[in-house]
Coordinates of C-alpha atoms in Angstrom, one line a residue:
Chain I
M1 CA -21.9 -10.5 -39.1
T2 CA -23.9 -7.5 -37.9
M3 CA -25.7 -4.6 -39.6
D4 CA -22.7 -2.5 -38.7
D5 CA -20.3 -4.7 -40.8
L6 CA -22.5 -4.0 -43.8
Y7 CA -23.5 -0.4 -43.1
Q8 CA -20.3 1.3 -42.0
E9 CA -20.5 4.9 -41.1
I10 CA -18.5 5.9 -44.3
I11 CA -21.0 4.0 -46.4
L12 CA -24.0 5.8 -44.7
D13 CA -22.2 9.1 -45.2
H14 CA -22.0 8.5 -49.0
Y15 CA -25.6 7.4 -49.0
R16 CA -26.8 10.6 -47.2
R17 CA -24.4 13.0 -48.8
P18 CA -23.5 11.4 -52.2
K19 CA -20.6 12.8 -54.2
N20 CA -21.0 13.6 -57.9
R21 CA -24.7 13.0 -57.9
A22 CA -26.4 14.9 -60.7
P23 CA -29.0 14.3 -63.4
A24 CA -26.9 15.9 -66.2
L25 CA -23.2 16.5 -67.1
D26 CA -22.0 19.3 -69.4
G27 CA -20.2 18.0 -72.4
E28 CA -21.2 14.4 -71.7
D29 CA -19.6 11.8 -74.0
V30 CA -21.4 8.7 -72.7
H31 CA -24.5 7.9 -70.8
V32 CA -25.2 4.4 -69.5
H33 CA -28.2 3.1 -67.6
H34 CA -27.8 0.1 -65.4
S35 CA -30.7 -1.6 -63.6
N36 CA -30.9 -4.5 -61.2
P37 CA -34.6 -5.6 -61.4
L38 CA -34.4 -7.9 -58.4
C39 CA -33.9 -5.0 -56.0
G40 CA -35.2 -2.3 -58.2
D41 CA -31.9 -0.5 -58.3
E42 CA -31.5 2.0 -61.2
L43 CA -28.4 3.9 -62.0
D44 CA -27.6 6.5 -64.7
L45 CA -23.9 7.3 -65.2
R46 CA -22.6 10.1 -67.3
L47 CA -19.0 10.3 -68.4
R48 CA -16.9 13.1 -70.0
V49 CA -13.5 12.2 -71.4
R50 CA -10.6 14.6 -72.2
D51 CA -7.2 13.5 -73.3
G52 CA -7.9 9.9 -72.4
R53 CA -8.8 10.8 -68.8
I54 CA -12.1 10.8 -66.9
D55 CA -12.7 14.5 -66.9
G56 CA -16.3 14.5 -65.6
L57 CA -18.4 11.7 -64.0
V58 CA -21.8 12.0 -62.4
F59 CA -24.4 9.4 -61.3
D60 CA -28.0 9.6 -60.6
G61 CA -30.6 6.9 -59.7
E62 CA -32.6 5.1 -57.2
G63 CA -31.7 2.2 -55.1
C64 CA -30.6 0.8 -51.8
S65 CA -28.0 2.5 -49.6
I66 CA -25.3 0.1 -50.7
S67 CA -25.8 0.7 -54.4
Q68 CA -26.0 4.5 -54.1
A69 CA -23.2 4.8 -51.7
S70 CA -20.9 2.6 -53.7
A71 CA -21.6 4.6 -56.8
S72 CA -20.7 7.8 -54.9
A73 CA -17.5 6.3 -53.6
M74 CA -16.7 5.0 -57.1
T75 CA -16.9 8.5 -58.7
D76 CA -14.6 9.8 -56.1
A77 CA -12.0 7.1 -56.8
V78 CA -12.0 7.1 -60.6
L79 CA -12.4 10.8 -61.5
E80 CA -9.2 12.2 -63.1
R81 CA -7.9 8.8 -63.8
D82 CA -6.8 7.5 -67.2
L83 CA -9.4 5.3 -68.8
D84 CA -7.2 2.2 -68.7
D85 CA -6.3 2.9 -65.1
A86 CA -10.0 3.3 -64.1
L87 CA -10.9 0.0 -65.8
E88 CA -8.1 -1.7 -63.8
L89 CA -9.4 -0.2 -60.6
A90 CA -12.9 -1.3 -61.4
E91 CA -11.6 -4.9 -61.8
D92 CA -9.8 -4.5 -58.4
F93 CA -13.1 -3.6 -56.8
R94 CA -14.9 -6.4 -58.6
L95 CA -12.4 -8.9 -57.2
L96 CA -12.7 -7.3 -53.8
M97 CA -16.4 -8.1 -53.9
H98 CA -15.6 -11.7 -54.5
G99 CA -13.3 -12.0 -51.5
T100 CA -10.0 -11.2 -53.1
P101 CA -8.0 -8.5 -51.1
A102 CA -7.7 -5.3 -52.9
T103 CA -4.3 -4.8 -54.6
R104 CA -4.8 -1.0 -54.7
P105 CA -6.7 -0.2 -51.5
D106 CA -5.5 3.4 -51.4
D107 CA -6.6 4.1 -54.9
L108 CA -10.0 2.6 -54.2
R109 CA -10.3 5.3 -51.5
D110 CA -13.7 4.9 -49.7
G111 CA -14.4 2.0 -52.0
V112 CA -12.3 -0.2 -49.8
V113 CA -14.7 0.0 -46.9
F114 CA -17.2 -2.0 -49.0
E115 CA -15.0 -5.0 -48.4
G116 CA -17.5 -6.2 -45.8
V117 CA -20.2 -6.4 -48.4
A118 CA -18.5 -9.5 -49.8
R119 CA -19.8 -11.4 -46.8
F120 CA -23.4 -10.5 -47.8
P121 CA -23.7 -12.3 -51.1
V122 CA -27.1 -10.8 -52.0
R123 CA -25.7 -7.3 -51.6
V124 CA -22.6 -7.8 -53.8
K125 CA -24.6 -6.9 -56.9
C126 CA -25.7 -3.7 -55.2
A127 CA -22.1 -2.6 -54.4
L128 CA -21.0 -3.5 -57.9
L129 CA -23.6 -1.6 -59.8
G130 CA -21.7 1.7 -60.0
W131 CA -18.4 0.1 -60.8
M132 CA -19.9 -2.1 -63.5
A133 CA -21.6 1.0 -64.9
V134 CA -18.3 3.0 -65.1
R135 CA -16.6 0.1 -66.7
D136 CA -19.4 -0.1 -69.3
A137 CA -19.3 3.7 -69.8
I138 CA -15.6 3.5 -70.6
E139 CA -15.9 0.5 -72.9
T140 CA -18.8 2.2 -74.6
Y141 CA -16.7 5.3 -75.1
L142 CA -13.8 3.3 -76.4
A143 CA -16.1 1.5 -78.8
G144 CA -17.2 4.9 -80.2
A145 CA -20.7 4.8 -78.9
S146 CA -22.5 7.3 -76.7
D147 CA -25.1 5.3 -74.8
H148 CA -25.8 1.8 -73.5
A149 CA -28.3 0.2 -71.2
V150 CA -27.7 -3.0 -69.1
T151 CA -30.3 -5.0 -67.1
Y152 CA -28.9 -7.6 -64.8
D153 CA -30.7 -10.9 -64.4
D154 CA -32.4 -11.7 -61.1
Chain D
M1 CA -63.0 -22.8 -34.3
T2 CA -59.7 -21.0 -34.3
I3 CA -56.1 -21.9 -35.1
D4 CA -53.9 -22.9 -32.2
V5 CA -50.8 -21.4 -33.6
A6 CA -48.5 -22.7 -31.0
T7 CA -49.5 -26.3 -31.8
V8 CA -49.4 -25.6 -35.6
R9 CA -45.9 -24.2 -35.4
K10 CA -44.6 -27.4 -33.9
Q11 CA -45.4 -29.1 -37.2
Y12 CA -42.9 -26.9 -39.1
P13 CA -39.2 -27.8 -38.6
T14 CA -38.0 -24.6 -40.3
L15 CA -39.9 -22.5 -37.7
Q16 CA -38.0 -24.2 -34.8
Q17 CA -34.8 -22.5 -35.9
E18 CA -33.2 -19.4 -34.4
V19 CA -31.4 -16.6 -36.3
D20 CA -28.7 -15.0 -34.2
G21 CA -30.5 -16.1 -31.1
R22 CA -33.8 -14.8 -32.2
R23 CA -36.9 -16.7 -33.1
L24 CA -37.3 -17.1 -36.8
V25 CA -40.2 -15.0 -37.9
Y26 CA -41.4 -16.0 -41.3
L27 CA -43.5 -13.4 -43.1
D28 CA -42.9 -14.4 -46.7
S29 CA -45.5 -17.1 -47.3
A30 CA -46.8 -15.2 -50.3
A31 CA -43.5 -16.1 -51.9
S32 CA -43.4 -19.6 -50.6
S33 CA -45.0 -21.3 -47.6
Q34 CA -43.2 -23.5 -45.0
T35 CA -43.6 -27.3 -45.1
P36 CA -45.3 -29.3 -42.3
E37 CA -44.1 -32.7 -41.2
A38 CA -47.1 -34.4 -42.8
V39 CA -46.0 -33.2 -46.2
L40 CA -42.4 -34.1 -45.6
D41 CA -43.5 -37.6 -44.4
A42 CA -45.7 -38.1 -47.5
M43 CA -42.8 -37.3 -49.9
D44 CA -40.4 -39.4 -47.8
G45 CA -42.8 -42.3 -47.9
Y46 CA -42.8 -42.3 -51.6
Y47 CA -39.0 -42.4 -51.8
R48 CA -38.6 -45.0 -49.0
R49 CA -41.5 -47.3 -49.8
L50 CA -43.2 -46.7 -53.1
R51 CA -40.4 -45.5 -55.4
A52 CA -41.4 -46.5 -58.9
N53 CA -42.5 -44.7 -62.0
V54 CA -46.2 -44.2 -62.5
E55 CA -48.7 -44.9 -65.3
R56 CA -46.5 -47.6 -66.8
G57 CA -45.4 -50.4 -64.4
V58 CA -47.2 -53.8 -64.2
Y59 CA -45.7 -54.7 -60.8
R60 CA -47.4 -53.9 -57.5
L61 CA -45.0 -51.1 -56.4
S62 CA -45.7 -49.2 -59.5
E63 CA -49.4 -49.9 -59.4
E64 CA -49.6 -48.6 -55.9
A65 CA -47.5 -45.5 -56.7
T66 CA -49.8 -44.9 -59.6
A67 CA -52.9 -45.3 -57.5
R68 CA -51.5 -42.8 -55.0
Y69 CA -50.5 -40.4 -57.7
E70 CA -54.0 -40.5 -59.1
A71 CA -55.4 -40.2 -55.6
S72 CA -53.5 -36.9 -55.3
R73 CA -55.3 -35.7 -58.3
H74 CA -58.7 -36.6 -56.8
R75 CA -57.6 -35.0 -53.5
L76 CA -56.7 -31.7 -55.1
A77 CA -59.9 -31.8 -57.2
A78 CA -62.0 -32.2 -54.0
F79 CA -60.0 -29.5 -52.2
V80 CA -60.6 -26.8 -54.8
G81 CA -64.0 -28.0 -56.1
A82 CA -62.7 -28.9 -59.6
P83 CA -65.5 -29.8 -62.0
S84 CA -63.9 -33.2 -62.3
P85 CA -60.6 -35.0 -61.5
D86 CA -60.2 -35.3 -65.3
G87 CA -59.9 -31.6 -65.3
V88 CA -56.9 -31.6 -63.0
V89 CA -53.6 -31.4 -64.9
F90 CA -50.5 -31.5 -62.8
T91 CA -47.9 -28.9 -63.8
R92 CA -44.6 -27.6 -62.3
N93 CA -46.3 -24.5 -61.0
V94 CA -49.0 -22.0 -61.9
T95 CA -46.7 -20.4 -64.4
E96 CA -46.6 -23.6 -66.4
A97 CA -50.3 -24.0 -66.0
I98 CA -50.9 -20.6 -67.5
N99 CA -48.4 -21.2 -70.3
L100 CA -50.2 -24.4 -71.1
V101 CA -53.3 -22.4 -71.8
A102 CA -51.4 -19.7 -73.6
Y103 CA -49.9 -22.2 -76.0
S104 CA -52.7 -24.8 -76.4
W105 CA -55.7 -22.4 -76.3
V106 CA -54.9 -18.8 -77.0
R107 CA -52.2 -19.2 -79.6
R108 CA -54.3 -21.9 -81.4
R109 CA -57.6 -20.1 -81.4
L110 CA -57.1 -16.4 -81.3
G111 CA -55.7 -14.1 -83.9
P112 CA -55.8 -10.6 -85.3
G113 CA -59.0 -8.8 -84.5
D114 CA -59.3 -10.7 -81.1
A115 CA -58.3 -9.4 -77.8
V116 CA -57.0 -10.9 -74.5
L117 CA -58.0 -8.9 -71.4
T118 CA -55.8 -9.0 -68.3
T119 CA -55.2 -6.6 -65.5
A120 CA -52.5 -4.2 -64.2
M121 CA -52.3 -6.0 -60.8
E122 CA -51.2 -9.4 -62.2
H123 CA -48.1 -11.3 -61.3
H124 CA -45.9 -11.7 -64.3
A125 CA -47.0 -15.3 -64.6
N126 CA -50.5 -14.0 -65.6
F127 CA -49.2 -11.2 -67.8
V128 CA -46.1 -12.1 -69.7
P129 CA -47.6 -15.3 -71.3
W130 CA -50.4 -13.2 -72.8
W131 CA -48.0 -10.4 -73.8
H132 CA -45.9 -13.0 -75.5
A133 CA -48.9 -14.7 -77.2
A134 CA -50.1 -11.3 -78.4
Q135 CA -46.7 -10.6 -80.0
D136 CA -46.7 -14.0 -81.8
T137 CA -50.4 -14.0 -83.0
G138 CA -51.4 -10.4 -83.5
V139 CA -53.9 -10.6 -80.8
E140 CA -54.5 -7.3 -78.9
L141 CA -53.5 -7.3 -75.2
R142 CA -55.8 -5.1 -73.1
V143 CA -55.1 -4.2 -69.5
V144 CA -57.7 -3.3 -66.8
P145 CA -56.2 -0.5 -64.7
V146 CA -56.2 -0.3 -60.9
R147 CA -58.1 2.3 -59.0
E148 CA -56.8 4.5 -56.2
D149 CA -58.4 2.2 -53.6
F150 CA -56.3 -0.7 -54.9
H151 CA -59.2 -2.4 -56.6
L152 CA -59.6 -3.1 -60.3
D153 CA -61.3 -0.3 -62.2
V154 CA -64.6 -2.1 -63.1
E155 CA -65.9 0.9 -65.1
A156 CA -62.7 1.0 -67.3
M157 CA -63.0 -2.8 -67.7
G158 CA -66.5 -2.3 -69.1
H159 CA -65.1 0.1 -71.7
L160 CA -62.3 -2.4 -72.6
L161 CA -65.0 -5.1 -73.2
A162 CA -67.5 -2.9 -75.0
D163 CA -66.5 -3.8 -78.6
G164 CA -67.0 -7.5 -77.9
R165 CA -63.6 -8.5 -79.2
V166 CA -62.3 -9.8 -75.9
R167 CA -62.3 -13.6 -76.3
F168 CA -60.1 -14.4 -73.4
L169 CA -60.0 -13.0 -69.8
A170 CA -57.0 -13.7 -67.6
L171 CA -57.6 -12.5 -64.0
G172 CA -55.8 -12.9 -60.7
H173 CA -58.0 -14.1 -57.8
V174 CA -55.9 -12.4 -55.1
S175 CA -53.1 -9.8 -55.8
N176 CA -49.7 -11.0 -54.6
V177 CA -48.7 -7.4 -53.9
L178 CA -51.8 -5.6 -52.7
G179 CA -53.6 -8.5 -51.2
T180 CA -56.8 -7.4 -53.0
I181 CA -59.4 -10.1 -53.3
N182 CA -61.0 -9.5 -56.7
P183 CA -64.8 -9.9 -57.0
L184 CA -64.5 -12.7 -59.6
S185 CA -68.2 -13.3 -60.1
E186 CA -68.9 -9.7 -60.8
L187 CA -65.9 -9.3 -63.2
I188 CA -66.6 -12.5 -65.0
A189 CA -70.3 -11.7 -65.4
L190 CA -69.2 -8.3 -66.9
A191 CA -67.0 -10.1 -69.4
R192 CA -69.6 -12.6 -70.4
A193 CA -72.2 -9.9 -70.8
A194 CA -70.0 -8.4 -73.5
N195 CA -69.2 -11.7 -75.1
P196 CA -71.0 -14.9 -73.8
E197 CA -68.2 -17.0 -75.4
V198 CA -65.4 -15.4 -73.5
V199 CA -63.0 -18.0 -72.0
V200 CA -61.9 -17.2 -68.5
L201 CA -58.6 -18.1 -66.7
V202 CA -58.1 -17.3 -63.1
D203 CA -54.6 -17.3 -61.4
G204 CA -55.4 -18.8 -58.0
A205 CA -51.8 -18.9 -56.7
Q206 CA -52.5 -16.4 -53.9
A207 CA -56.1 -17.5 -53.3
V208 CA -56.2 -21.3 -52.8
P209 CA -53.8 -21.3 -49.9
H210 CA -55.8 -18.7 -48.0
L211 CA -59.5 -18.8 -49.0
P212 CA -62.1 -21.5 -49.5
V213 CA -62.2 -21.9 -53.3
D214 CA -64.8 -23.7 -55.3
V215 CA -63.7 -23.7 -58.9
A216 CA -66.8 -25.3 -60.3
A217 CA -69.0 -22.7 -58.5
L218 CA -66.8 -19.9 -60.0
D219 CA -67.7 -21.4 -63.4
V220 CA -64.3 -20.5 -64.9
D221 CA -62.7 -22.4 -67.8
F222 CA -59.3 -22.5 -66.3
Y223 CA -57.9 -22.0 -62.8
G224 CA -54.2 -22.1 -62.0
I225 CA -52.8 -23.4 -58.7
T226 CA -49.3 -23.7 -57.3
G227 CA -48.4 -26.2 -54.5
H228 CA -45.5 -24.5 -52.8
K229 CA -47.7 -21.6 -51.5
M230 CA -50.2 -23.9 -49.9
L231 CA -47.9 -25.9 -47.6
G232 CA -47.0 -28.2 -50.4
P233 CA -43.7 -28.9 -52.0
T234 CA -42.0 -26.9 -54.7
G235 CA -42.2 -28.2 -58.3
I236 CA -45.9 -29.0 -58.4
G237 CA -48.9 -27.0 -59.4
A238 CA -52.0 -27.7 -61.4
L239 CA -54.3 -26.4 -64.1
I240 CA -57.9 -26.9 -63.1
A241 CA -60.1 -26.9 -66.2
K242 CA -63.5 -27.8 -67.5
P243 CA -62.8 -31.2 -69.0
E244 CA -64.6 -30.3 -72.2
R245 CA -62.1 -27.5 -72.7
L246 CA -59.2 -29.9 -72.3
E247 CA -60.8 -32.2 -74.8
Q248 CA -60.7 -29.4 -77.3
M249 CA -57.0 -28.7 -76.8
P250 CA -53.9 -30.1 -78.4
P251 CA -51.0 -30.8 -76.0
F252 CA -48.5 -28.3 -74.8
L253 CA -45.5 -30.4 -74.1
T254 CA -45.2 -33.7 -76.0
G255 CA -43.3 -37.0 -75.4
G256 CA -43.9 -40.0 -73.2
S257 CA -47.2 -40.7 -71.3
M258 CA -49.3 -38.3 -73.3
I259 CA -50.0 -40.5 -76.3
L260 CA -52.1 -43.5 -77.1
D261 CA -50.3 -44.5 -80.3
V262 CA -47.2 -43.4 -82.2
S263 CA -45.9 -44.4 -85.6
A264 CA -43.9 -42.5 -88.2
E265 CA -47.2 -41.6 -89.8
H266 CA -49.4 -40.6 -87.0
V267 CA -49.6 -39.9 -83.3
V268 CA -52.8 -40.3 -81.2
W269 CA -52.9 -38.0 -78.2
N270 CA -53.9 -39.5 -74.8
H271 CA -57.1 -38.3 -73.2
P272 CA -57.0 -35.4 -70.7
P273 CA -55.5 -34.9 -68.2
H274 CA -52.7 -37.3 -69.3
R275 CA -52.5 -35.6 -72.7
F276 CA -51.0 -32.6 -70.8
E277 CA -48.6 -34.5 -68.6
A278 CA -45.7 -35.4 -70.8
G279 CA -42.9 -37.4 -69.3
T280 CA -42.5 -38.7 -65.8
P281 CA -44.5 -36.4 -63.6
M282 CA -43.7 -34.9 -60.1
I283 CA -44.7 -38.0 -58.2
A284 CA -43.3 -37.3 -54.7
E285 CA -44.5 -33.8 -55.0
A286 CA -48.0 -35.0 -55.8
F287 CA -47.9 -37.1 -52.7
G288 CA -46.8 -34.0 -50.8
L289 CA -49.6 -31.9 -52.3
H290 CA -52.1 -34.5 -51.2
A291 CA -50.9 -34.2 -47.6
A292 CA -50.9 -30.4 -47.8
C293 CA -54.6 -30.5 -48.8
D294 CA -55.2 -32.8 -45.8
V295 CA -53.4 -30.4 -43.4
L296 CA -55.4 -27.4 -44.7
D297 CA -58.7 -29.3 -44.5
E298 CA -58.0 -30.4 -41.0
L299 CA -57.6 -26.8 -40.0
G300 CA -60.6 -25.9 -42.2
M301 CA -60.2 -23.3 -44.9
D302 CA -63.0 -21.2 -43.3
V303 CA -60.9 -21.2 -40.2
V304 CA -57.7 -20.4 -42.1
R305 CA -59.4 -17.4 -43.7
A306 CA -60.9 -16.2 -40.4
H307 CA -57.4 -16.5 -38.7
E308 CA -55.8 -14.4 -41.5
R309 CA -58.6 -11.9 -41.6
E310 CA -58.2 -11.2 -37.9
L311 CA -54.4 -11.2 -38.1
V312 CA -54.2 -8.9 -41.2
A313 CA -56.5 -6.4 -39.4
T314 CA -54.1 -6.3 -36.4
F315 CA -51.1 -5.9 -38.7
L316 CA -52.8 -3.2 -40.8
D317 CA -53.7 -1.3 -37.7
A318 CA -50.2 -1.4 -36.3
L319 CA -48.4 -0.6 -39.5
G320 CA -50.9 2.2 -40.2
A321 CA -50.1 3.7 -36.8
A322 CA -46.3 3.3 -37.2
D323 CA -44.3 6.4 -38.1
G324 CA -43.3 6.7 -41.7
V325 CA -45.0 3.6 -42.9
T326 CA -47.3 3.6 -46.0
V327 CA -49.3 0.5 -46.8
Y328 CA -50.3 -0.2 -50.4
G329 CA -53.5 -2.2 -50.5
P330 CA -57.2 -2.2 -49.4
T331 CA -57.8 -1.2 -45.8
D332 CA -60.8 -3.4 -45.3
P333 CA -59.7 -6.9 -44.1
E334 CA -62.8 -8.4 -45.7
Q335 CA -61.5 -7.3 -49.1
R336 CA -57.9 -8.5 -48.8
S337 CA -55.6 -11.3 -48.0
G338 CA -52.6 -11.3 -45.7
A339 CA -50.1 -10.0 -48.2
I340 CA -49.2 -6.5 -47.0
S341 CA -47.0 -4.3 -49.1
F342 CA -45.6 -1.2 -47.6
A343 CA -42.9 1.5 -47.8
V344 CA -40.9 3.0 -45.0
D345 CA -39.9 6.7 -45.4
G346 CA -36.2 7.2 -46.0
V347 CA -35.4 3.5 -46.1
H348 CA -35.1 1.6 -49.4
P349 CA -36.9 -1.8 -49.3
H350 CA -33.7 -3.7 -49.8
D351 CA -32.1 -2.0 -46.8
L352 CA -35.3 -2.6 -44.8
G353 CA -35.1 -6.3 -45.7
A354 CA -31.5 -6.5 -44.6
M355 CA -32.3 -4.8 -41.3
L356 CA -35.3 -7.1 -40.6
D357 CA -33.2 -10.1 -41.4
S358 CA -30.9 -9.1 -38.6
Y359 CA -34.0 -9.3 -36.4
G360 CA -34.8 -12.8 -37.7
V361 CA -37.7 -11.5 -39.7
C362 CA -38.1 -12.8 -43.3
I363 CA -40.0 -10.5 -45.6
R364 CA -40.0 -10.0 -49.4
V365 CA -38.6 -6.9 -50.9
G366 CA -38.5 -5.9 -54.6
H367 CA -41.0 -5.8 -57.4
H368 CA -42.8 -9.0 -56.5
C369 CA -42.9 -10.1 -60.2
A370 CA -45.5 -7.4 -60.8
K371 CA -43.7 -4.6 -62.7
P372 CA -46.9 -3.2 -64.3
L373 CA -48.3 -2.7 -60.9
M374 CA -45.0 -1.3 -59.6
R375 CA -45.2 1.2 -62.4
W376 CA -48.7 2.2 -61.4
L377 CA -47.7 2.6 -57.8
G378 CA -44.8 4.7 -59.0
V379 CA -42.1 2.8 -57.1
N380 CA -39.3 0.4 -58.1
A381 CA -39.8 -1.8 -55.1
T382 CA -41.9 -2.4 -52.0
A383 CA -41.5 -4.4 -48.8
R384 CA -44.1 -7.1 -48.3
A385 CA -45.0 -9.0 -45.2
S386 CA -47.3 -11.9 -45.7
L387 CA -49.2 -14.1 -43.3
Y388 CA -50.3 -17.7 -43.0
V389 CA -51.5 -20.3 -40.6
Y390 CA -48.3 -20.4 -38.5
N391 CA -48.2 -16.6 -38.0
D392 CA -49.7 -14.9 -35.0
V393 CA -49.7 -11.5 -33.3
D394 CA -46.3 -12.3 -31.7
D395 CA -44.8 -11.9 -35.2
L396 CA -45.8 -8.3 -35.2
A397 CA -43.5 -6.9 -32.6
P398 CA -40.3 -8.1 -34.2
L399 CA -41.5 -6.6 -37.5
L400 CA -42.3 -3.3 -36.0
E401 CA -39.0 -3.3 -34.0
G402 CA -37.0 -3.9 -37.2
I403 CA -38.9 -1.2 -39.1
E404 CA -38.2 1.3 -36.3
A405 CA -34.6 0.3 -36.1
A406 CA -34.2 0.8 -39.9
R407 CA -35.8 4.2 -39.7
R408 CA -33.4 5.3 -36.9
F409 CA -30.4 3.7 -38.6
F410 CA -30.8 5.3 -42.0
A411 CA -31.9 8.7 -40.6
R412 CA -29.1 9.0 -38.1

């Protein structure tokens, strides 16, 4: 295991030039805030839903390169997807972080390069932050609410 | 006298290891120190030769284990200048020592109209118990702010004390994040000038391992200690108290050992310190802590302090000169310990920690259980390198190398 296994070029690209990073979203339906106190990662995710699809999705926050890059890759992978489909994809990513090969590697898009993070157990939570946030945002939306905050245990 | 670090290091099995072919560089003693052979041997000796419960057996094995357990109490009392061995209560850690006081003193004696004064540079262990007690009792929690020079704001503290309502002061001796050594005598005198009856607790977790400490001379009511930061094992700490305070207090945890008599109608508490040691205590750990005090005294706490003062000056100079590094903490080595928090431009502390790990360098990254201070610093996390008796100037180069590598890596 080397630093390059963890920090692949695609991951660093997402960290330096994140996609769908913004502090606000027009017509936002749901805002969730997820934080991981151990590392001080903070993530705000805003979701807009139209016709059962993810119509708009932006993230903002502060955290390590893995957490921020993974959130960026996540937005790219789930935008325009049906809500159920996005939830399934989030589960695929979660299992990937626990060592199970992805069943939808193409759909995960750049998310699949985070596979190596599974070998760095302390960083799994960082890579999952964005994906768990989108799952929470969708579930919050489906429950008819508009915001939710989650703090992960150390 | 100085510390011969090469000889010292040989006593620490963990430090003989390599990580990816590199020497393990341990710069996280403020989180937990390494364990010398003497401490390992003392604990091993308990399990191999003296394994029996204490304070209850009538056979020789138990009697000797009890004598050794009580000898550990005397040893720690001597090491920190406790007013009396009867004022040494073994706890799991300093967190439990502080909670003992929060439950058996503050919750019992303070109420609405009273205030507890703590500071914004405390570890959560010396903040959350007071916050919680305040919630439960209606006591007001007041917090001394930190100045731009990383020292407590003494003037603001004076204002917070002015109405005389502060009946309890909870103060860290040394900041686990900034390294700041607080001027205890001055701060305590200020509090006692406002209210001569104020009861004082000092969190000594980051002080006892690194400085000569004389609790009796400090004239504080309570002083918390943890073993695992002073070369001792995990799972043991102590509350050092004025014995008369302990006499006035009901127990915190109840059960076996801490009673003189029990019937359905009444229970008679045991005398301190046993009143506060419910159940079978940390026996092997007490043996280990005894040995840790011996190891530190053989080095000499004045020598330990001098070694760290010199080393922290070298580290501060080098980090201050490194590109993109910002140090949070006093610049004068006389006023600080060897815990050095810093930030590296463009590199999140977690990423820095991962990069340094690949260089075999162990540092702490995160909020250091001091979120009020992190909020004041305006950051979510910092990196922290911390020094101890087995660290030397040769630990600096791998640290700087890793920092520079991280800067290049995340900027490329």
